[in-house]
Amino acid sequence: MFRRRQILGVPALMAAAQRLRDRIEAGPHAGYTGISLTSKGVSVYWKGSAPSGIKALVRGEKTASLHSARYSRTELRKAEKEAMAYISAADGPVYGVRVPADGSGLIAQTSSPISTATVNRFRTRALDTSSVKIRMEVAPAPKPSWRQDD
């Protein structure tokens, strides 16, 4: 008899990611960075050495794997807050910041390409008390919506 290899779909991966997120975020874990879905499964990102309980939790989900992160979620959220405060006070090419799940740093969003010097100036001014790295991403700026747009 021919057997088909069962392939996990996106709903199963999302359920695994949600279970992990619920359990991890229920406790105070300083090294936790984030969780993302990939084509191969669920990736959990951690700064430093993950506690044994977290390692066991990730091993318990067959589709999950643990990866090293440069920054913790706490560090990234603090830097994001600083950057957004600067963006709202300054008139510049950056309109937003996002925090990637992999903990690699912040991603500043701009609607057109900008020079490396401008990126460096932005980082120096927006993150003056943080060591978090920042890179730029060109993406369309969000358009304000109005009730009359319905």
PDB file of C-alpha atoms in Angstrom:
ATOM      1  CA  MET A   1       0.000   0.000   0.000  1.00  0.00           C
ATOM      2  CA  PHE A   2       1.261   3.473  -0.904  1.00  0.00           C
ATOM      3  CA  ARG A   3       1.627   5.884   2.030  1.00  0.00           C
ATOM      4  CA  ARG A   4       1.693   9.590   1.594  1.00  0.00           C
ATOM      5  CA  ARG A   5       4.166  11.493   3.667  1.00  0.00           C
ATOM      6  CA  GLN A   6       2.211  13.821   5.913  1.00  0.00           C
ATOM      7  CA  ILE A   7       3.307  17.420   5.615  1.00  0.00           C
ATOM      8  CA  LEU A   8       2.441  19.823   8.407  1.00  0.00           C
ATOM      9  CA  GLY A   9       0.464  22.770   7.194  1.00  0.00           C
ATOM     10  CA  VAL A  10       0.513  26.353   8.363  1.00  0.00           C
ATOM     11  CA  PRO A  11      -2.319  25.870  10.912  1.00  0.00           C
ATOM     12  CA  ALA A  12      -0.318  23.141  12.702  1.00  0.00           C
ATOM     13  CA  LEU A  13       2.800  25.330  12.761  1.00  0.00           C
ATOM     14  CA  MET A  14       0.792  28.292  14.033  1.00  0.00           C
ATOM     15  CA  ALA A  15      -0.683  26.141  16.798  1.00  0.00           C
ATOM     16  CA  ALA A  16       2.808  24.970  17.832  1.00  0.00           C
ATOM     17  CA  ALA A  17       4.106  28.552  17.795  1.00  0.00           C
ATOM     18  CA  GLN A  18       1.162  29.707  19.920  1.00  0.00           C
ATOM     19  CA  ARG A  19       1.691  26.936  22.468  1.00  0.00           C
ATOM     20  CA  LEU A  20       5.362  27.871  22.769  1.00  0.00           C
ATOM     21  CA  ARG A  21       4.626  31.577  22.984  1.00  0.00           C
ATOM     22  CA  ASP A  22       1.987  31.108  25.682  1.00  0.00           C
ATOM     23  CA  ARG A  23       4.294  28.989  27.834  1.00  0.00           C
ATOM     24  CA  ILE A  24       7.401  31.141  27.336  1.00  0.00           C
ATOM     25  CA  GLU A  25       5.691  34.485  27.846  1.00  0.00           C
ATOM     26  CA  ALA A  26       3.977  33.230  31.014  1.00  0.00           C
ATOM     27  CA  GLY A  27       7.290  33.465  32.861  1.00  0.00           C
ATOM     28  CA  PRO A  28       9.945  36.138  33.261  1.00  0.00           C
ATOM     29  CA  HIS A  29      12.578  35.092  30.721  1.00  0.00           C
ATOM     30  CA  ALA A  30      15.214  37.770  30.208  1.00  0.00           C
ATOM     31  CA  GLY A  31      16.795  36.133  27.145  1.00  0.00           C
ATOM     32  CA  TYR A  32      13.599  35.556  25.164  1.00  0.00           C
ATOM     33  CA  THR A  33      13.525  37.365  21.834  1.00  0.00           C
ATOM     34  CA  GLY A  34      10.752  36.014  19.654  1.00  0.00           C
ATOM     35  CA  ILE A  35       9.132  33.237  17.646  1.00  0.00           C
ATOM     36  CA  SER A  36       8.683  32.977  13.901  1.00  0.00           C
ATOM     37  CA  LEU A  37       7.372  30.506  11.363  1.00  0.00           C
ATOM     38  CA  THR A  38       9.679  29.321   8.601  1.00  0.00           C
ATOM     39  CA  SER A  39       9.252  26.874   5.755  1.00  0.00           C
ATOM     40  CA  LYS A  40      10.869  24.234   7.990  1.00  0.00           C
ATOM     41  CA  GLY A  41       8.947  24.853  11.202  1.00  0.00           C
ATOM     42  CA  VAL A  42       8.846  27.118  14.237  1.00  0.00           C
ATOM     43  CA  SER A  43      11.952  29.074  15.238  1.00  0.00           C
ATOM     44  CA  VAL A  44      12.388  30.271  18.825  1.00  0.00           C
ATOM     45  CA  TYR A  45      15.059  32.972  19.298  1.00  0.00           C
ATOM     46  CA  TRP A  46      16.956  33.426  22.553  1.00  0.00           C
ATOM     47  CA  LYS A  47      19.779  35.693  23.689  1.00  0.00           C
ATOM     48  CA  GLY A  48      22.352  33.744  25.660  1.00  0.00           C
ATOM     49  CA  SER A  49      21.824  30.256  26.960  1.00  0.00           C
ATOM     50  CA  ALA A  50      18.170  29.266  27.246  1.00  0.00           C
ATOM     51  CA  PRO A  51      17.132  27.699  30.568  1.00  0.00           C
ATOM     52  CA  SER A  52      16.805  23.901  30.551  1.00  0.00           C
ATOM     53  CA  GLY A  53      13.020  24.183  30.891  1.00  0.00           C
ATOM     54  CA  ILE A  54      12.823  26.246  27.713  1.00  0.00           C
ATOM     55  CA  LYS A  55      15.090  23.826  25.865  1.00  0.00           C
ATOM     56  CA  ALA A  56      12.826  20.946  26.904  1.00  0.00           C
ATOM     57  CA  LEU A  57       9.728  22.893  25.881  1.00  0.00           C
ATOM     58  CA  VAL A  58      11.149  23.566  22.404  1.00  0.00           C
ATOM     59  CA  ARG A  59      12.276  19.932  22.020  1.00  0.00           C
ATOM     60  CA  GLY A  60       8.731  18.891  22.926  1.00  0.00           C
ATOM     61  CA  GLU A  61       7.393  20.527  19.774  1.00  0.00           C
ATOM     62  CA  LYS A  62       8.636  18.365  16.893  1.00  0.00           C
ATOM     63  CA  THR A  63       8.513  21.265  14.447  1.00  0.00           C
ATOM     64  CA  ALA A  64      10.393  23.738  16.685  1.00  0.00           C
ATOM     65  CA  SER A  65      14.056  24.665  16.975  1.00  0.00           C
ATOM     66  CA  LEU A  66      15.997  27.038  19.225  1.00  0.00           C
ATOM     67  CA  HIS A  67      18.223  29.739  17.692  1.00  0.00           C
ATOM     68  CA  SER A  68      20.648  32.288  19.058  1.00  0.00           C
ATOM     69  CA  ALA A  69      19.676  35.985  19.046  1.00  0.00           C
ATOM     70  CA  ARG A  70      21.879  39.054  19.323  1.00  0.00           C
ATOM     71  CA  TYR A  71      19.423  41.031  21.477  1.00  0.00           C
ATOM     72  CA  SER A  72      16.653  40.127  23.901  1.00  0.00           C
ATOM     73  CA  ARG A  73      13.065  41.225  23.423  1.00  0.00           C
ATOM     74  CA  THR A  74      13.440  43.599  26.382  1.00  0.00           C
ATOM     75  CA  GLU A  75      16.437  45.329  24.781  1.00  0.00           C
ATOM     76  CA  LEU A  76      14.682  45.588  21.423  1.00  0.00           C
ATOM     77  CA  ARG A  77      11.430  46.968  22.855  1.00  0.00           C
ATOM     78  CA  LYS A  78      13.351  49.610  24.821  1.00  0.00           C
ATOM     79  CA  ALA A  79      15.273  50.640  21.692  1.00  0.00           C
ATOM     80  CA  GLU A  80      12.040  50.645  19.672  1.00  0.00           C
ATOM     81  CA  LYS A  81      10.456  53.019  22.184  1.00  0.00           C
ATOM     82  CA  GLU A  82      13.470  55.381  21.979  1.00  0.00           C
ATOM     83  CA  ALA A  83      13.451  55.315  18.178  1.00  0.00           C
ATOM     84  CA  MET A  84       9.707  55.965  17.950  1.00  0.00           C
ATOM     85  CA  ALA A  85       9.993  58.913  20.352  1.00  0.00           C
ATOM     86  CA  TYR A  86      12.708  60.385  18.126  1.00  0.00           C
ATOM     87  CA  ILE A  87      10.702  59.728  14.930  1.00  0.00           C
ATOM     88  CA  SER A  88       7.607  61.449  16.308  1.00  0.00           C
ATOM     89  CA  ALA A  89       9.659  64.506  17.350  1.00  0.00           C
ATOM     90  CA  ALA A  90      11.781  64.742  14.191  1.00  0.00           C
ATOM     91  CA  ASP A  91      10.833  65.380  10.618  1.00  0.00           C
ATOM     92  CA  GLY A  92      12.858  62.892   8.651  1.00  0.00           C
ATOM     93  CA  PRO A  93      12.821  60.076   6.163  1.00  0.00           C
ATOM     94  CA  VAL A  94      12.047  57.342   8.725  1.00  0.00           C
ATOM     95  CA  TYR A  95       8.367  56.798   9.495  1.00  0.00           C
ATOM     96  CA  GLY A  96       8.474  53.672  11.660  1.00  0.00           C
ATOM     97  CA  VAL A  97      10.455  50.912  13.322  1.00  0.00           C
ATOM     98  CA  ARG A  98       9.777  47.211  13.566  1.00  0.00           C
ATOM     99  CA  VAL A  99      11.265  44.506  15.754  1.00  0.00           C
ATOM    100  CA  PRO A 100      12.118  41.284  13.897  1.00  0.00           C
ATOM    101  CA  ALA A 101      11.557  38.002  15.748  1.00  0.00           C
ATOM    102  CA  ASP A 102      15.152  36.877  15.167  1.00  0.00           C
ATOM    103  CA  GLY A 103      16.604  39.473  17.560  1.00  0.00           C
ATOM    104  CA  SER A 104      19.106  40.834  15.041  1.00  0.00           C
ATOM    105  CA  GLY A 105      18.331  44.495  15.809  1.00  0.00           C
ATOM    106  CA  LEU A 106      15.727  47.040  14.744  1.00  0.00           C
ATOM    107  CA  ILE A 107      14.466  47.692  11.252  1.00  0.00           C
ATOM    108  CA  ALA A 108      13.730  51.346  10.507  1.00  0.00           C
ATOM    109  CA  GLN A 109      11.245  51.925   7.721  1.00  0.00           C
ATOM    110  CA  THR A 110      11.603  54.602   5.087  1.00  0.00           C
ATOM    111  CA  SER A 111       9.659  55.192   1.899  1.00  0.00           C
ATOM    112  CA  SER A 112      12.773  55.772  -0.252  1.00  0.00           C
ATOM    113  CA  PRO A 113      16.395  54.612  -0.166  1.00  0.00           C
ATOM    114  CA  ILE A 114      18.697  56.679   2.045  1.00  0.00           C
ATOM    115  CA  SER A 115      22.465  56.882   2.332  1.00  0.00           C
ATOM    116  CA  THR A 116      24.572  55.013   4.853  1.00  0.00           C
ATOM    117  CA  ALA A 117      25.517  58.361   6.410  1.00  0.00           C
ATOM    118  CA  THR A 118      21.830  59.190   6.944  1.00  0.00           C
ATOM    119  CA  VAL A 119      21.239  55.765   8.499  1.00  0.00           C
ATOM    120  CA  ASN A 120      24.186  56.317  10.851  1.00  0.00           C
ATOM    121  CA  ARG A 121      22.945  59.803  11.824  1.00  0.00           C
ATOM    122  CA  PHE A 122      19.476  58.423  12.489  1.00  0.00           C
ATOM    123  CA  ARG A 123      20.873  55.610  14.647  1.00  0.00           C
ATOM    124  CA  THR A 124      23.093  57.980  16.639  1.00  0.00           C
ATOM    125  CA  ARG A 125      20.250  60.419  17.315  1.00  0.00           C
ATOM    126  CA  ALA A 126      17.385  57.967  17.775  1.00  0.00           C
ATOM    127  CA  LEU A 127      19.236  55.385  19.863  1.00  0.00           C
ATOM    128  CA  ASP A 128      21.669  57.512  21.820  1.00  0.00           C
ATOM    129  CA  THR A 129      21.419  55.335  24.964  1.00  0.00           C
ATOM    130  CA  SER A 130      21.244  51.943  23.239  1.00  0.00           C
ATOM    131  CA  SER A 131      23.756  49.622  21.597  1.00  0.00           C
ATOM    132  CA  VAL A 132      21.092  47.962  19.415  1.00  0.00           C
ATOM    133  CA  LYS A 133      21.968  47.813  15.711  1.00  0.00           C
ATOM    134  CA  ILE A 134      19.557  49.226  13.176  1.00  0.00           C
ATOM    135  CA  ARG A 135      19.084  48.661   9.467  1.00  0.00           C
ATOM    136  CA  MET A 136      16.791  50.302   6.969  1.00  0.00           C
ATOM    137  CA  GLU A 137      13.961  48.821   4.977  1.00  0.00           C
ATOM    138  CA  VAL A 138      12.278  50.618   2.096  1.00  0.00           C
ATOM    139  CA  ALA A 139       8.517  50.153   2.255  1.00  0.00           C
ATOM    140  CA  PRO A 140       5.511  52.279   1.332  1.00  0.00           C
ATOM    141  CA  ALA A 141       4.536  54.650   4.110  1.00  0.00           C
ATOM    142  CA  PRO A 142       1.139  53.914   5.630  1.00  0.00           C
ATOM    143  CA  LYS A 143      -1.613  56.208   4.443  1.00  0.00           C
ATOM    144  CA  PRO A 144      -3.909  57.740   7.019  1.00  0.00           C
ATOM    145  CA  SER A 145      -7.400  56.381   6.803  1.00  0.00           C
ATOM    146  CA  TRP A 146     -10.519  58.322   7.446  1.00  0.00           C
ATOM    147  CA  ARG A 147     -13.981  57.250   8.364  1.00  0.00           C
ATOM    148  CA  GLN A 148     -15.162  58.646   5.020  1.00  0.00           C
ATOM    149  CA  ASP A 149     -12.964  56.041   3.227  1.00  0.00           C
ATOM    150  CA  ASP A 150     -15.516  53.313   3.995  1.00  0.00           C
TER     151      ASP A 150
END
